[in-house]
Short mmCIF file of C-alpha atoms and ligand atoms in Angstrom, two decimals:
data_model
loop_
_atom_site.label_atom_id
_atom_site.label_comp_id
_atom_site.label_asym_id
_atom_site.label_seq_id
_atom_site.Cartn_x
_atom_site.Cartn_y
_atom_site.Cartn_z
CA MET E 1 -73.00 71.69 123.66
CA SER E 2 -74.00 73.64 126.84
CA ALA E 3 -71.24 74.34 129.33
CA LEU E 4 -71.84 74.50 133.07
CA GLN E 5 -72.37 77.94 134.52
CA SER E 6 -73.28 77.24 138.17
CA VAL E 7 -74.13 74.34 140.46
CA ASN E 8 -76.00 74.72 143.79
CA ILE E 9 -76.93 72.16 146.44
CA THR E 10 -80.51 72.70 147.62
CA ASP E 11 -81.56 70.14 150.29
CA GLY E 12 -81.47 66.76 148.59
CA SER E 13 -81.07 68.08 145.06
CA LEU E 14 -78.62 69.83 142.78
CA THR E 15 -79.64 72.81 140.66
CA VAL E 16 -77.45 72.96 137.53
CA LEU E 17 -77.43 76.10 135.36
CA PHE E 18 -75.97 75.81 131.84
CA ASP E 19 -74.55 78.74 129.92
CA ASP E 20 -77.48 78.63 127.42
CA GLY E 21 -79.80 79.50 130.33
CA THR E 22 -81.17 75.97 130.80
CA SER E 23 -81.63 75.08 134.47
CA ILE E 24 -82.20 71.48 135.59
CA VAL E 25 -82.83 70.20 139.13
CA PHE E 26 -81.40 66.71 139.79
CA GLU E 27 -82.47 64.70 142.85
CA ASP E 28 -79.58 63.21 144.86
CA VAL E 29 -80.92 59.64 144.52
CA TRP E 30 -81.03 60.07 140.72
CA LEU E 31 -77.48 61.39 140.64
CA ARG E 32 -76.16 58.51 142.76
CA ASP E 33 -78.07 56.06 140.53
CA GLN E 34 -76.28 57.52 137.49
CA CYS E 35 -72.80 57.22 138.96
CA ARG E 36 -70.56 55.82 136.25
CA CYS E 37 -67.57 54.76 138.38
CA SER E 38 -66.44 51.14 137.98
CA ALA E 39 -67.97 50.16 141.34
CA CYS E 40 -71.42 51.41 140.25
CA TYR E 41 -71.49 50.82 136.48
CA ASN E 42 -70.31 48.11 134.10
CA SER E 43 -69.07 50.10 131.11
CA THR E 44 -68.66 46.89 129.10
CA THR E 45 -72.31 45.87 129.37
CA PHE E 46 -73.76 49.39 129.92
CA GLN E 47 -75.51 48.07 133.02
CA ARG E 48 -75.60 49.19 136.63
CA VAL E 49 -73.66 47.04 139.05
CA GLN E 50 -75.85 47.48 142.11
CA HIS E 51 -79.50 46.73 142.78
CA LEU E 52 -81.92 49.63 143.10
CA LEU E 53 -82.41 48.65 146.76
CA ASP E 54 -78.66 48.88 147.35
CA ILE E 55 -78.36 52.55 146.38
CA PRO E 56 -77.25 53.95 149.73
CA ASP E 57 -79.37 56.55 151.51
CA VAL E 58 -76.72 59.27 151.31
CA THR E 59 -76.52 63.03 150.92
CA ILE E 60 -74.27 65.31 148.87
CA THR E 61 -71.40 66.47 151.09
CA SER E 62 -69.57 68.71 148.60
CA VAL E 63 -69.55 69.72 144.93
CA GLU E 64 -66.73 70.92 142.68
CA TYR E 65 -67.20 71.83 139.01
CA ASP E 66 -65.76 73.49 135.94
CA LYS E 67 -67.39 74.18 132.57
CA SER E 68 -67.38 70.55 131.49
CA GLN E 69 -68.02 68.38 134.58
CA ILE E 70 -69.16 68.10 138.19
CA LEU E 71 -67.48 66.16 141.02
CA ILE E 72 -69.79 65.11 143.90
CA VAL E 73 -68.44 63.80 147.21
CA TRP E 74 -71.18 61.82 149.05
CA SER E 75 -71.74 61.41 152.79
CA ASP E 76 -70.34 57.85 152.52
CA ASN E 77 -67.16 59.38 150.94
CA HIS E 78 -68.05 57.90 147.55
CA GLU E 79 -67.08 60.21 144.65
CA SER E 80 -69.04 60.60 141.39
CA ILE E 81 -68.20 62.58 138.24
CA TYR E 82 -70.88 63.86 135.81
CA LYS E 83 -70.17 65.32 132.36
CA ALA E 84 -72.10 68.47 131.43
CA GLU E 85 -73.07 66.91 128.08
CA PHE E 86 -74.61 63.90 129.86
CA LEU E 87 -76.60 66.01 132.32
CA SER E 88 -77.89 68.39 129.63
CA GLU E 89 -79.74 65.47 127.96
CA PHE E 90 -82.15 65.30 130.94
CA GLU E 91 -83.91 68.61 130.49
CA TYR E 92 -87.43 67.16 130.29
CA SER E 93 -88.53 68.70 126.97
CA VAL E 94 -85.19 67.74 125.37
CA TRP E 95 -85.47 64.20 126.74
CA THR E 96 -89.10 63.73 125.64
CA ASN E 97 -88.70 65.33 122.22
CA LYS E 98 -85.91 62.88 121.44
CA ARG E 99 -88.43 60.08 121.95
CA ARG E 100 -91.31 61.56 120.01
CA ARG E 101 -91.78 60.94 116.29
CA ARG E 102 -93.45 63.17 113.77
CA PRO E 103 -94.61 60.92 110.97
CA LEU E 104 -95.30 62.66 107.65
CA LEU E 105 -98.98 61.82 107.13
CA TRP E 106 -100.09 61.13 103.60
CA ARG E 107 -103.34 60.80 101.65
CA GLY E 108 -103.53 58.57 98.61
CA LYS E 109 -101.21 58.08 95.68
CA GLU E 110 -99.27 61.32 96.35
CA VAL E 111 -97.07 59.18 98.61
CA ALA E 112 -95.88 57.10 95.65
CA SER E 113 -93.40 59.83 94.69
CA LYS E 114 -92.20 60.21 98.29
CA VAL E 115 -91.51 56.69 99.56
CA ALA E 116 -87.94 55.48 99.11
CA LYS E 117 -87.15 53.27 96.14
CA VAL E 118 -83.72 51.76 96.77
CA HIS E 119 -81.89 49.08 94.81
CA VAL E 120 -81.36 45.96 96.88
CA ASP E 121 -77.57 46.09 96.51
CA LYS E 122 -77.49 49.64 97.87
CA PHE E 123 -79.85 48.69 100.70
CA LEU E 124 -77.90 45.59 101.69
CA ASN E 125 -74.38 46.93 101.15
CA SER E 126 -74.38 50.60 102.11
CA VAL E 127 -75.17 52.60 105.23
CA GLU E 128 -76.66 55.31 103.01
CA GLY E 129 -79.03 52.82 101.38
CA ALA E 130 -80.17 51.49 104.74
CA GLU E 131 -80.60 55.04 106.09
CA ILE E 132 -82.82 55.96 103.13
CA VAL E 133 -85.05 52.90 103.62
CA PHE E 134 -85.46 53.29 107.38
CA THR E 135 -86.03 57.04 107.07
CA SER E 136 -88.84 56.31 104.59
CA LEU E 137 -90.34 53.76 106.99
CA ILE E 138 -90.28 56.30 109.82
CA ASP E 139 -91.59 59.19 107.72
CA TYR E 140 -94.14 57.49 105.45
CA GLY E 141 -94.47 53.96 106.81
CA ALA E 142 -93.34 52.30 103.58
CA ALA E 143 -90.38 51.71 101.25
CA LEU E 144 -89.71 49.80 98.04
CA ILE E 145 -86.62 47.64 97.53
CA GLU E 146 -85.93 47.16 93.82
CA GLY E 147 -83.85 44.71 91.82
CA VAL E 148 -84.55 41.82 94.21
CA GLU E 149 -83.97 38.42 92.65
CA VAL E 150 -87.40 36.79 92.23
CA SER E 151 -87.04 34.15 94.92
CA LEU E 152 -87.97 33.62 98.53
CA GLU E 153 -84.27 33.27 99.38
CA ALA E 154 -83.42 36.70 97.97
CA THR E 155 -86.46 38.17 99.71
CA GLU E 156 -85.27 36.66 102.98
CA LYS E 157 -82.01 38.59 102.71
CA VAL E 158 -84.07 41.80 102.58
CA CYS E 159 -86.17 40.71 105.58
CA LYS E 160 -83.04 39.96 107.58
CA ALA E 161 -81.52 43.35 106.75
CA LEU E 162 -84.76 45.02 107.90
CA GLY E 163 -84.37 43.43 111.32
CA GLY E 164 -84.92 39.72 110.91
CA VAL E 165 -87.65 37.22 110.01
CA GLN E 166 -90.35 37.25 112.68
CA HIS E 167 -91.77 33.76 113.19
CA THR E 168 -95.50 33.35 113.88
CA MET E 169 -98.02 30.57 113.40
CA PHE E 170 -97.93 31.49 109.70
CA GLY E 171 -94.23 30.51 109.64
CA GLY E 172 -91.13 32.59 109.06
CA MET E 173 -90.74 33.32 105.35
CA TRP E 174 -94.10 32.66 103.75
CA GLU E 175 -95.51 32.26 100.25
CA VAL E 176 -99.15 33.37 100.06
CA THR E 177 -101.21 31.89 97.25
CA ASN E 178 -104.91 31.12 96.84
CA VAL E 179 -104.34 27.73 98.47
CA MET E 180 -105.81 27.55 101.97
CA LEU E 181 -102.62 26.81 103.89
CA HIS E 182 -104.28 28.61 106.80
CA ALA E 183 -107.87 29.40 107.72
CA ASP E 184 -107.63 32.95 106.46
CA THR E 185 -108.91 34.80 103.41
CA ALA E 186 -105.38 35.97 102.64
CA TYR E 187 -104.96 32.44 101.28
CA THR E 188 -107.71 32.96 98.72
CA ASN E 189 -108.17 35.25 95.70
CA VAL E 190 -110.96 37.39 97.11
CA PRO E 191 -110.57 41.16 97.62
CA LEU E 192 -109.30 42.17 101.07
CA ALA E 193 -110.34 45.53 102.50
CA VAL E 194 -107.43 47.45 103.97
CA HIS E 195 -106.49 46.20 107.42
CA ASN E 196 -103.70 45.76 109.92
CA ASP E 197 -102.49 42.23 110.48
CA ASN E 198 -102.44 40.39 113.82
CA THR E 199 -105.04 42.37 115.79
CA TYR E 200 -105.47 39.09 117.71
CA PHE E 201 -101.78 38.96 118.83
CA ASN E 202 -100.59 40.63 122.02
CA GLU E 203 -98.07 42.34 119.76
CA ALA E 204 -98.79 42.71 116.07
CA ALA E 205 -96.05 42.21 113.50
CA GLY E 206 -93.94 45.33 113.12
CA LEU E 207 -93.22 45.30 109.40
CA GLN E 208 -94.62 43.29 106.57
CA VAL E 209 -92.57 42.48 103.46
CA PHE E 210 -94.50 41.59 100.30
CA HIS E 211 -92.65 40.44 97.17
CA CYS E 212 -94.89 39.27 94.31
CA LEU E 213 -92.92 36.28 93.07
CA GLU E 214 -95.43 35.38 90.36
CA HIS E 215 -98.77 36.35 88.90
CA SER E 216 -99.60 34.34 85.79
CA ASN E 217 -102.69 33.54 83.74
CA GLY E 218 -104.80 36.13 85.44
CA SER E 219 -105.40 39.73 86.44
CA GLY E 220 -106.18 41.91 89.44
CA GLY E 221 -104.32 41.39 92.70
CA GLU E 222 -103.43 45.06 93.07
CA SER E 223 -102.03 46.08 96.46
CA ILE E 224 -103.67 48.87 98.47
CA LEU E 225 -102.05 50.94 101.21
CA VAL E 226 -103.58 53.66 103.35
CA ASP E 227 -102.06 55.79 106.11
CA GLY E 228 -103.82 54.64 109.28
CA PHE E 229 -102.47 57.63 111.21
CA TYR E 230 -103.92 60.06 108.65
CA GLY E 231 -107.38 58.49 108.96
CA ALA E 232 -107.21 58.52 112.75
CA SER E 233 -106.09 62.16 112.74
CA GLN E 234 -109.03 63.09 110.48
CA LEU E 235 -111.40 61.21 112.80
CA LYS E 236 -110.02 63.20 115.74
CA LYS E 237 -110.80 66.46 113.93
CA GLU E 238 -114.21 65.54 112.56
CA PHE E 239 -115.57 63.00 115.06
CA PRO E 240 -113.71 63.66 118.32
CA GLU E 241 -116.06 61.54 120.41
CA ASP E 242 -115.45 58.55 118.11
CA TYR E 243 -111.70 59.15 118.34
CA GLU E 244 -112.02 59.24 122.12
CA PHE E 245 -113.98 55.98 122.06
CA LEU E 246 -111.48 54.18 119.81
CA THR E 247 -108.53 55.29 121.95
CA ASN E 248 -110.13 53.86 125.08
CA PHE E 249 -112.35 50.92 124.16
CA ASP E 250 -110.65 47.50 124.03
CA LEU E 251 -111.86 45.93 120.80
CA GLU E 252 -111.50 42.15 120.85
CA ALA E 253 -110.07 40.25 117.87
CA GLN E 254 -109.62 36.53 117.30
CA TYR E 255 -107.87 34.10 114.96
CA LEU E 256 -109.37 30.62 114.84
CA GLU E 257 -107.85 27.64 113.06
CA ASP E 258 -107.47 23.96 113.93
CA GLY E 259 -105.26 23.95 117.02
CA HIS E 260 -105.17 27.75 117.23
CA ASN E 261 -107.27 30.26 119.12
CA PHE E 262 -105.53 33.61 119.35
CA ARG E 263 -107.49 36.38 121.03
CA TYR E 264 -106.55 39.85 122.15
CA ALA E 265 -108.36 43.07 123.03
CA ALA E 266 -106.86 46.53 122.68
CA PRO E 267 -107.85 50.00 121.46
CA VAL E 268 -108.09 50.40 117.69
CA ILE E 269 -106.12 53.64 118.08
CA ARG E 270 -103.36 53.29 120.66
CA LEU E 271 -101.79 56.47 122.02
CA ASP E 272 -98.45 56.84 123.78
CA LYS E 273 -97.85 58.94 126.89
CA PHE E 274 -97.53 62.07 124.73
CA LYS E 275 -101.01 61.33 123.31
CA ASP E 276 -99.33 60.72 119.94
CA ILE E 277 -100.81 57.88 117.86
CA GLN E 278 -98.62 54.84 118.47
CA GLN E 279 -100.52 52.08 116.67
CA ILE E 280 -103.63 51.31 114.62
CA ARG E 281 -105.22 47.91 115.09
CA PHE E 282 -107.97 47.91 112.49
CA ASN E 283 -109.28 44.73 110.92
CA VAL E 284 -113.00 44.38 110.18
CA TYR E 285 -112.68 40.65 109.54
CA ASP E 286 -111.12 39.38 112.75
CA ARG E 287 -113.42 41.11 115.25
CA THR E 288 -115.09 38.83 117.79
CA ALA E 289 -118.75 39.08 118.74
CA MET E 290 -118.56 41.24 121.87
CA ALA E 291 -120.92 41.90 124.76
CA PHE E 292 -121.29 45.57 125.67
CA SER E 293 -121.82 47.30 128.99
CA SER E 294 -124.62 49.42 127.56
CA GLN E 295 -126.63 50.15 124.45
CA GLU E 296 -124.65 53.38 124.12
CA GLU E 297 -121.35 51.48 124.11
CA CYS E 298 -122.61 49.10 121.44
CA ARG E 299 -123.76 51.93 119.20
CA ALA E 300 -120.54 53.88 119.80
CA TYR E 301 -118.60 50.79 118.68
CA TYR E 302 -120.36 50.63 115.32
CA ARG E 303 -120.55 54.39 114.78
CA SER E 304 -116.87 55.04 115.53
CA LEU E 305 -115.53 52.04 113.57
CA ARG E 306 -117.66 52.99 110.55
CA ASN E 307 -116.56 56.63 110.69
CA LEU E 308 -112.91 55.59 110.88
CA SER E 309 -113.37 53.01 108.14
CA ARG E 310 -114.81 55.64 105.76
CA TYR E 311 -111.40 57.32 105.68
CA TYR E 312 -109.67 54.01 105.02
CA GLU E 313 -112.17 53.04 102.31
CA ASN E 314 -112.05 56.47 100.67
CA LEU E 315 -110.30 55.82 97.33
CA GLU E 316 -108.65 59.24 97.54
CA CYS E 317 -106.88 58.11 100.71
CA GLN E 318 -105.66 54.88 99.18
CA TRP E 319 -102.47 54.17 97.24
CA LYS E 320 -103.29 51.35 94.84
CA PHE E 321 -100.57 49.77 92.74
CA LYS E 322 -99.56 46.44 91.28
CA LEU E 323 -96.59 44.71 92.89
CA VAL E 324 -94.29 43.29 90.23
CA PRO E 325 -91.65 40.57 90.62
CA GLY E 326 -88.32 42.12 91.61
CA THR E 327 -89.71 44.85 93.84
CA ALA E 328 -90.28 44.12 97.52
CA LEU E 329 -92.74 46.35 99.39
CA VAL E 330 -92.01 46.87 103.10
CA PHE E 331 -94.46 48.72 105.34
CA ASP E 332 -95.18 49.51 108.98
CA ASN E 333 -98.04 47.28 110.18
CA PHE E 334 -98.47 49.51 113.27
CA ARG E 335 -99.37 52.45 111.02
CA LEU E 336 -100.34 51.52 107.47
CA LEU E 337 -103.33 49.39 106.53
CA HIS E 338 -102.95 47.12 103.54
CA GLY E 339 -105.31 45.22 101.30
CA ARG E 340 -105.68 43.90 97.78
CA THR E 341 -108.14 43.70 94.93
CA GLY E 342 -109.46 40.28 93.92
CA PHE E 343 -107.49 38.36 91.36
CA THR E 344 -107.56 35.48 88.94
CA GLY E 345 -104.76 33.18 87.91
CA LYS E 346 -101.77 32.03 89.91
CA ARG E 347 -100.40 34.70 92.27
CA VAL E 348 -97.58 34.02 94.71
CA LEU E 349 -96.69 36.63 97.33
CA GLY E 350 -93.45 35.95 99.22
CA GLY E 351 -92.37 37.74 102.35
CA SER E 352 -92.25 37.78 106.12
CA TYR E 353 -93.07 39.80 109.19
CA VAL E 354 -90.34 41.74 111.01
CA ALA E 355 -90.76 42.44 114.74
CA ARG E 356 -91.19 46.11 115.68
CA SER E 357 -88.41 46.01 118.27
CA GLU E 358 -86.03 44.63 115.66
CA TRP E 359 -86.65 47.15 112.91
CA LEU E 360 -86.67 50.10 115.32
CA ASN E 361 -83.39 48.73 116.69
CA LYS E 362 -81.92 48.90 113.18
CA ALA E 363 -83.27 52.42 112.67
CA ARG E 364 -81.84 53.51 116.04
CA ALA E 365 -78.45 51.91 115.33
CA LEU E 366 -78.38 53.89 112.08
CA ARG E 367 -79.32 57.02 114.10
CA VAL E 368 -82.38 57.48 111.93
CA ILE E 369 -84.27 57.74 115.24
CA ASN E 370 -83.11 58.30 118.84
C1 M3L Z 401 -99.85 35.70 104.90
N1 M3L Z 401 -99.67 36.49 106.10
C2 M3L Z 401 -98.89 35.75 107.06
C3 M3L Z 401 -98.98 37.77 105.78
C4 M3L Z 401 -100.97 36.92 106.62
C5 M3L Z 401 -101.82 35.79 107.16
C6 M3L Z 401 -103.19 36.27 107.52
C7 M3L Z 401 -103.20 37.54 108.35
C8 M3L Z 401 -104.58 37.90 108.86
N2 M3L Z 401 -105.53 38.09 107.76
C9 M3L Z 401 -104.51 39.19 109.65
O1 M3L Z 401 -105.06 40.18 109.21
O2 M3L Z 401 -103.84 39.22 110.69
O1 AKG Z 402 -102.42 39.22 98.97
C1 AKG Z 402 -102.10 40.38 99.30
O2 AKG Z 402 -101.70 41.22 98.50
C2 AKG Z 402 -102.18 40.80 100.76
C3 AKG Z 402 -102.63 39.68 101.66
C4 AKG Z 402 -102.85 40.23 103.05
O3 AKG Z 402 -103.52 41.19 103.27
C5 AKG Z 402 -102.17 39.59 104.16
O4 AKG Z 402 -101.49 38.58 103.90
O5 AKG Z 402 -102.32 40.10 105.30
#
């Protein structure tokens, strides 16, 4: 941990030099906003006591410090203490790097040997087991939970431990069979090209959990996963203008069913403020018929989607495997695309969605991510 070396008041800000050479300039309003005294901060709820508009317009009157903390006396005679360890977290590159992720991109079945395979008892009953699963979800976007009793109830316990059952119009825990419970081809036995779910929701499901509860009197029904971030990264290298288009153009998607008309438009490749890929929303089936502002925009739409899709449809980029009863697959619906081969016979897929906020919360609580 960096110790304080010097502290200087420079009109309206404080320049703090740490003994590792790091220098950070803090504005007075920021410092007052971070005061952690009992009048300014509720240490039980981790919330500020006062409104932003009630932060007084004050100046720093005096500063005292040693290696581990700073005492500021304000022009309204309020006193604030700041620990060196707290302040050191706000060096911009340190602060931003803590929030950036570096997923381990993968291409095809090589990932099978890398994703976590954890027994359900270890996942549910040990911190280590949970850490392994969430680390695999962060690194590769998938994990396998083995030894799960072949029932929806046992699968639900896994979904809850991942962050909770996310309820949508499809229900909470669902059983997917080739019976048209909903107006969607998932409830058939036809092949499904790899896709992300819920491109028509304002926020897509975070995780999907698939547990094949039964497949009898038939064949096929293999699951397919592909790393959506890998494909998008390849598109950026080989077709940069298409990448640019798909990170800016709002593609509209829709889900229609009796009594339901979900519709949402967003980029197929969503970037965060660091220009890192944050989400893929790729589903060839749920696209609406769109009007375009120009012929060029229309042709860019088809060209860029097809170029991206070629990575996702490239068999060398796909991990194809048969889910068997007892093993629950969990994967990141913001990153991985999933699909299946056609099948015959009776096939029952149990599972649920898990909201992104909820599973990232679990991963953060485990300190798998910041
Ligand atoms: C069965 N389960 C609820 C998982 C999916 C339901 C259909 C999802 C739709 N095909 C989409 O891509 O969003
Ligand atoms: O049946 C499967 O294996 C997957 C179905 C699917 O893609 C979905 O439910 O979104």
